[in-house]
PDB file of C-alpha atoms in Angstrom:
ATOM      1  CA  UNK A  50      15.204 -28.002  -2.380  1.00  0.00           C
ATOM      2  CA  UNK A  51      12.235 -28.465  -0.268  1.00  0.00           C
ATOM      3  CA  UNK A  52      12.697 -29.465   3.501  1.00  0.00           C
ATOM      4  CA  UNK A  53      12.859 -33.068   4.268  1.00  0.00           C
ATOM      5  CA  UNK A  54      10.965 -33.753   7.767  1.00  0.00           C
ATOM      6  CA  UNK A  55      11.869 -36.815   9.696  1.00  0.00           C
ATOM      7  CA  UNK A  56      10.176 -37.728  13.212  1.00  0.00           C
ATOM      8  CA  UNK A  57      12.311 -35.518  15.432  1.00  0.00           C
ATOM      9  CA  UNK A  58      14.306 -33.326  12.798  1.00  0.00           C
ATOM     10  CA  UNK A  59      14.411 -32.020   9.577  1.00  0.00           C
ATOM     11  CA  UNK A  60      17.148 -31.227   6.557  1.00  0.00           C
ATOM     12  CA  UNK A  61      17.081 -27.835   4.769  1.00  0.00           C
ATOM     13  CA  UNK A  62      19.947 -25.898   2.774  1.00  0.00           C
ATOM     14  CA  UNK A  63      21.898 -23.796   4.903  1.00  0.00           C
ATOM     15  CA  UNK A  64      21.011 -20.458   5.686  1.00  0.00           C
ATOM     16  CA  UNK A  65      23.003 -17.342   6.804  1.00  0.00           C
ATOM     17  CA  UNK A  66      21.660 -17.464  10.285  1.00  0.00           C
ATOM     18  CA  UNK A  67      23.367 -20.826  10.729  1.00  0.00           C
ATOM     19  CA  UNK A  68      26.731 -19.350  10.287  1.00  0.00           C
ATOM     20  CA  UNK A  69      27.659 -19.008  13.974  1.00  0.00           C
ATOM     21  CA  UNK A  70      26.071 -22.438  14.909  1.00  0.00           C
ATOM     22  CA  UNK A  71      28.332 -24.496  12.163  1.00  0.00           C
ATOM     23  CA  UNK A  72      31.315 -22.521  13.474  1.00  0.00           C
ATOM     24  CA  UNK A  73      30.548 -23.599  16.816  1.00  0.00           C
ATOM     25  CA  UNK A  74      30.593 -27.068  15.521  1.00  0.00           C
ATOM     26  CA  UNK A  75      33.690 -27.214  13.095  1.00  0.00           C
ATOM     27  CA  UNK A  76      36.067 -25.147  15.986  1.00  0.00           C
ATOM     28  CA  UNK A  77      36.024 -28.190  18.238  1.00  0.00           C
ATOM     29  CA  UNK A  78      38.816 -30.332  17.581  1.00  0.00           C
ATOM     30  CA  UNK A  79      37.008 -33.457  18.456  1.00  0.00           C
ATOM     31  CA  UNK A  80      34.815 -32.635  15.387  1.00  0.00           C
ATOM     32  CA  UNK A  81      37.225 -32.382  13.174  1.00  0.00           C
ATOM     33  CA  UNK A  82      39.428 -35.452  13.945  1.00  0.00           C
ATOM     34  CA  UNK A  83      38.607 -37.758  11.587  1.00  0.00           C
ATOM     35  CA  UNK A  84      37.835 -35.023   9.114  1.00  0.00           C
ATOM     36  CA  UNK A  85      39.861 -34.032   6.284  1.00  0.00           C
ATOM     37  CA  UNK A  86      39.844 -30.256   7.233  1.00  0.00           C
ATOM     38  CA  UNK A  87      41.468 -28.735  10.686  1.00  0.00           C
ATOM     39  CA  UNK A  88      39.222 -27.281  13.115  1.00  0.00           C
ATOM     40  CA  UNK A  89      37.449 -24.097  11.718  1.00  0.00           C
ATOM     41  CA  UNK A  90      38.708 -20.376  13.460  1.00  0.00           C
ATOM     42  CA  UNK A  91      37.561 -17.139  13.166  1.00  0.00           C
ATOM     43  CA  UNK A  92      40.082 -16.247  10.039  1.00  0.00           C
ATOM     44  CA  UNK A  93      38.802 -18.970   7.881  1.00  0.00           C
ATOM     45  CA  UNK A  94      35.164 -19.979   9.445  1.00  0.00           C
ATOM     46  CA  UNK A  95      33.136 -17.254   7.024  1.00  0.00           C
ATOM     47  CA  UNK A  96      34.665 -18.623   3.625  1.00  0.00           C
ATOM     48  CA  UNK A  97      34.052 -22.035   5.052  1.00  0.00           C
ATOM     49  CA  UNK A  98      30.636 -21.802   5.732  1.00  0.00           C
ATOM     50  CA  UNK A  99      29.869 -19.665   2.228  1.00  0.00           C
ATOM     51  CA  UNK A 100      31.112 -22.663   0.426  1.00  0.00           C
ATOM     52  CA  UNK A 101      27.933 -24.864   2.373  1.00  0.00           C
ATOM     53  CA  UNK A 102      25.410 -21.763   1.700  1.00  0.00           C
ATOM     54  CA  UNK A 103      26.260 -22.484  -2.077  1.00  0.00           C
ATOM     55  CA  UNK A 104      25.821 -25.861  -2.233  1.00  0.00           C
ATOM     56  CA  UNK A 105      22.041 -25.624  -2.289  1.00  0.00           C
ATOM     57  CA  UNK A 106      21.252 -28.207  -5.328  1.00  0.00           C
ATOM     58  CA  UNK A 107      22.683 -31.793  -6.072  1.00  0.00           C
ATOM     59  CA  UNK A 108      24.118 -31.724  -9.648  1.00  0.00           C
ATOM     60  CA  UNK A 109      26.960 -33.172 -11.444  1.00  0.00           C
ATOM     61  CA  UNK A 110      28.879 -30.043 -10.890  1.00  0.00           C
ATOM     62  CA  UNK A 111      27.783 -29.309  -7.402  1.00  0.00           C
ATOM     63  CA  UNK A 112      27.625 -31.121  -4.023  1.00  0.00           C
ATOM     64  CA  UNK A 113      24.715 -30.467  -1.483  1.00  0.00           C
ATOM     65  CA  UNK A 114      25.165 -29.704   1.813  1.00  0.00           C
ATOM     66  CA  UNK A 115      22.202 -29.650   4.377  1.00  0.00           C
ATOM     67  CA  UNK A 116      21.729 -28.528   7.717  1.00  0.00           C
ATOM     68  CA  UNK A 117      20.399 -31.412  10.327  1.00  0.00           C
ATOM     69  CA  UNK A 118      17.652 -29.200  12.329  1.00  0.00           C
ATOM     70  CA  UNK A 119      16.239 -30.368  15.618  1.00  0.00           C
ATOM     71  CA  UNK A 120      14.195 -28.523  17.957  1.00  0.00           C
ATOM     72  CA  UNK A 121      15.124 -25.379  15.904  1.00  0.00           C
ATOM     73  CA  UNK A 122      18.745 -25.599  16.305  1.00  0.00           C
ATOM     74  CA  UNK A 123      21.447 -26.893  13.518  1.00  0.00           C
ATOM     75  CA  UNK A 124      22.776 -30.117  15.051  1.00  0.00           C
ATOM     76  CA  UNK A 125      24.643 -31.282  12.315  1.00  0.00           C
ATOM     77  CA  UNK A 126      26.129 -31.410   8.763  1.00  0.00           C
ATOM     78  CA  UNK A 127      25.142 -33.578   5.840  1.00  0.00           C
ATOM     79  CA  UNK A 128      26.912 -33.061   2.363  1.00  0.00           C
ATOM     80  CA  UNK A 129      26.334 -35.250  -0.861  1.00  0.00           C
ATOM     81  CA  UNK A 130      28.588 -35.160  -3.935  1.00  0.00           C
ATOM     82  CA  UNK A 131      28.540 -36.962  -7.410  1.00  0.00           C
ATOM     83  CA  UNK A 132      31.407 -39.465  -7.601  1.00  0.00           C
ATOM     84  CA  UNK A 133      31.695 -39.396 -11.545  1.00  0.00           C
ATOM     85  CA  UNK A 134      30.343 -42.957 -12.149  1.00  0.00           C
ATOM     86  CA  UNK A 135      26.534 -42.892 -12.956  1.00  0.00           C
ATOM     87  CA  UNK A 136      24.070 -42.402 -10.737  1.00  0.00           C
ATOM     88  CA  UNK A 137      26.035 -42.971  -7.506  1.00  0.00           C
ATOM     89  CA  UNK A 138      27.176 -40.359  -4.815  1.00  0.00           C
ATOM     90  CA  UNK A 139      29.226 -40.310  -1.436  1.00  0.00           C
ATOM     91  CA  UNK A 140      27.960 -38.627   1.676  1.00  0.00           C
ATOM     92  CA  UNK A 141      29.676 -37.044   4.398  1.00  0.00           C
ATOM     93  CA  UNK A 142      28.431 -36.249   7.814  1.00  0.00           C
ATOM     94  CA  UNK A 143      29.153 -34.182  11.314  1.00  0.00           C
ATOM     95  CA  UNK A 144      27.160 -33.697  14.298  1.00  0.00           C
ATOM     96  CA  UNK A 145      27.371 -31.993  17.551  1.00  0.00           C
ATOM     97  CA  UNK A 146      29.032 -34.334  20.388  1.00  0.00           C
ATOM     98  CA  UNK A 147      26.253 -32.572  22.507  1.00  0.00           C
ATOM     99  CA  UNK A 148      23.611 -34.948  20.321  1.00  0.00           C
ATOM    100  CA  UNK A 149      25.275 -38.014  20.059  1.00  0.00           C
ATOM    101  CA  UNK A 150      24.007 -41.441  21.428  1.00  0.00           C
ATOM    102  CA  UNK A 151      20.407 -40.344  20.736  1.00  0.00           C
ATOM    103  CA  UNK A 152      20.163 -41.578  17.194  1.00  0.00           C
ATOM    104  CA  UNK A 153      20.067 -38.650  15.600  1.00  0.00           C
ATOM    105  CA  UNK A 154      22.770 -39.170  12.817  1.00  0.00           C
ATOM    106  CA  UNK A 155      21.149 -42.191  11.801  1.00  0.00           C
ATOM    107  CA  UNK A 156      17.459 -40.701  11.567  1.00  0.00           C
ATOM    108  CA  UNK A 157      19.237 -37.941   9.428  1.00  0.00           C
ATOM    109  CA  UNK A 158      21.194 -40.069   7.152  1.00  0.00           C
ATOM    110  CA  UNK A 159      18.068 -42.380   6.917  1.00  0.00           C
ATOM    111  CA  UNK A 160      15.920 -39.201   5.702  1.00  0.00           C
ATOM    112  CA  UNK A 161      19.080 -38.224   3.363  1.00  0.00           C
ATOM    113  CA  UNK A 162      19.600 -41.558   1.839  1.00  0.00           C
ATOM    114  CA  UNK A 163      15.707 -42.289   1.236  1.00  0.00           C
ATOM    115  CA  UNK A 164      15.199 -38.489  -0.259  1.00  0.00           C
ATOM    116  CA  UNK A 165      18.584 -39.618  -2.702  1.00  0.00           C
ATOM    117  CA  UNK A 166      17.070 -43.067  -3.795  1.00  0.00           C
ATOM    118  CA  UNK A 167      13.073 -41.983  -4.301  1.00  0.00           C
ATOM    119  CA  UNK A 168      14.000 -38.464  -5.450  1.00  0.00           C
ATOM    120  CA  UNK A 169      17.126 -37.968  -7.327  1.00  0.00           C
ATOM    121  CA  UNK A 170      17.310 -41.440  -8.985  1.00  0.00           C
ATOM    122  CA  UNK A 171      20.964 -42.495  -6.942  1.00  0.00           C
ATOM    123  CA  UNK A 172      21.566 -46.091  -7.725  1.00  0.00           C
ATOM    124  CA  UNK A 173      24.457 -46.269  -5.137  1.00  0.00           C
ATOM    125  CA  UNK A 174      25.388 -44.179  -2.079  1.00  0.00           C
ATOM    126  CA  UNK A 175      28.620 -44.531  -0.431  1.00  0.00           C
ATOM    127  CA  UNK A 176      30.476 -43.190   2.466  1.00  0.00           C
ATOM    128  CA  UNK A 177      34.614 -43.422   2.774  1.00  0.00           C
ATOM    129  CA  UNK A 178      35.600 -42.811   6.241  1.00  0.00           C
ATOM    130  CA  UNK A 179      38.415 -42.851   8.754  1.00  0.00           C
ATOM    131  CA  UNK A 180      38.924 -46.560  10.031  1.00  0.00           C
ATOM    132  CA  UNK A 181      39.196 -45.323  13.512  1.00  0.00           C
ATOM    133  CA  UNK A 182      36.315 -43.024  13.454  1.00  0.00           C
ATOM    134  CA  UNK A 183      34.357 -46.214  15.179  1.00  0.00           C
ATOM    135  CA  UNK A 184      30.825 -44.525  15.892  1.00  0.00           C
ATOM    136  CA  UNK A 185      30.348 -43.137  12.159  1.00  0.00           C
ATOM    137  CA  UNK A 186      31.231 -46.999  11.463  1.00  0.00           C
ATOM    138  CA  UNK A 187      28.670 -47.770  13.167  1.00  0.00           C
ATOM    139  CA  UNK A 188      26.201 -45.675  12.011  1.00  0.00           C
ATOM    140  CA  UNK A 189      26.792 -46.879   8.714  1.00  0.00           C
ATOM    141  CA  UNK A 190      26.005 -50.222   9.515  1.00  0.00           C
ATOM    142  CA  UNK A 191      22.877 -49.722  11.337  1.00  0.00           C
ATOM    143  CA  UNK A 192      21.265 -47.178   8.216  1.00  0.00           C
ATOM    144  CA  UNK A 193      22.307 -50.758   6.545  1.00  0.00           C
ATOM    145  CA  UNK A 194      25.000 -49.933   4.512  1.00  0.00           C
ATOM    146  CA  UNK A 195      27.458 -52.809   3.976  1.00  0.00           C
ATOM    147  CA  UNK A 196      31.297 -52.390   4.904  1.00  0.00           C
ATOM    148  CA  UNK A 197      33.016 -52.980   1.388  1.00  0.00           C
ATOM    149  CA  UNK A 198      36.806 -52.390   1.893  1.00  0.00           C
ATOM    150  CA  UNK A 199      39.075 -51.725   4.699  1.00  0.00           C
ATOM    151  CA  UNK A 200      42.383 -49.811   2.808  1.00  0.00           C
ATOM    152  CA  UNK A 201      45.297 -50.089   5.067  1.00  0.00           C
ATOM    153  CA  UNK A 202      47.358 -46.857   5.380  1.00  0.00           C
ATOM    154  CA  UNK A 203      46.125 -45.410   2.133  1.00  0.00           C
ATOM    155  CA  UNK A 204      45.422 -42.070   3.426  1.00  0.00           C
ATOM    156  CA  UNK A 205      47.888 -39.327   4.338  1.00  0.00           C
ATOM    157  CA  UNK A 206      46.069 -37.423   6.927  1.00  0.00           C
ATOM    158  CA  UNK A 207      47.022 -34.765   9.495  1.00  0.00           C
ATOM    159  CA  UNK A 208      50.571 -35.778   9.756  1.00  0.00           C
ATOM    160  CA  UNK A 209      50.100 -39.624   9.784  1.00  0.00           C
ATOM    161  CA  UNK A 210      48.788 -42.689   7.295  1.00  0.00           C
ATOM    162  CA  UNK A 211      45.278 -43.853   8.209  1.00  0.00           C
ATOM    163  CA  UNK A 212      43.302 -46.544   7.098  1.00  0.00           C
ATOM    164  CA  UNK A 213      39.855 -45.949   5.172  1.00  0.00           C
ATOM    165  CA  UNK A 214      36.343 -47.527   5.373  1.00  0.00           C
ATOM    166  CA  UNK A 215      34.038 -47.971   2.233  1.00  0.00           C
ATOM    167  CA  UNK A 216      30.728 -48.611   3.038  1.00  0.00           C
ATOM    168  CA  UNK A 217      28.091 -48.781   0.341  1.00  0.00           C
ATOM    169  CA  UNK A 218      24.149 -49.321  -0.243  1.00  0.00           C
ATOM    170  CA  UNK A 219      22.293 -49.768  -3.337  1.00  0.00           C
ATOM    171  CA  UNK A 220      18.914 -48.731  -4.193  1.00  0.00           C
ATOM    172  CA  UNK A 221      17.947 -52.254  -5.040  1.00  0.00           C
ATOM    173  CA  UNK A 222      18.659 -53.133  -1.316  1.00  0.00           C
TER     174      UNK A 222
END
């Protein structure tokens, strides 16, 4: 996959040199609070990072993981995977809190969405997130995704029942 360039940042697949930066991101409890996994530790970070490194192409069998690069530094992680429905994908993302509130997530996600619709023949993109993650929900709204569902206590996460929000966007929109 080639680099996807935006105004201030670009997206590319992960490279070995990104390992420490991604570990610094995912070891933060605040970053992982609403994710499905616990913070990375020195014991599991190499294996977790290796999974990101091999996800270089979106297919029916493999997910795609992309580094969000700003000023020669990885500031975020985007993931895309097929949902099992024809031409439908789900996206997930995490960003370094030091770069929040500056529109980087919005720009990166818009680049990804445009790429998915224009080059991957995607019909529908969805994002499912923990309903307590207000900044993420607001970001989905800002990039034009519509809130389609609010499930009540549907996901057991880190010792408690949590609500989920589902956002969607169609290529025709």
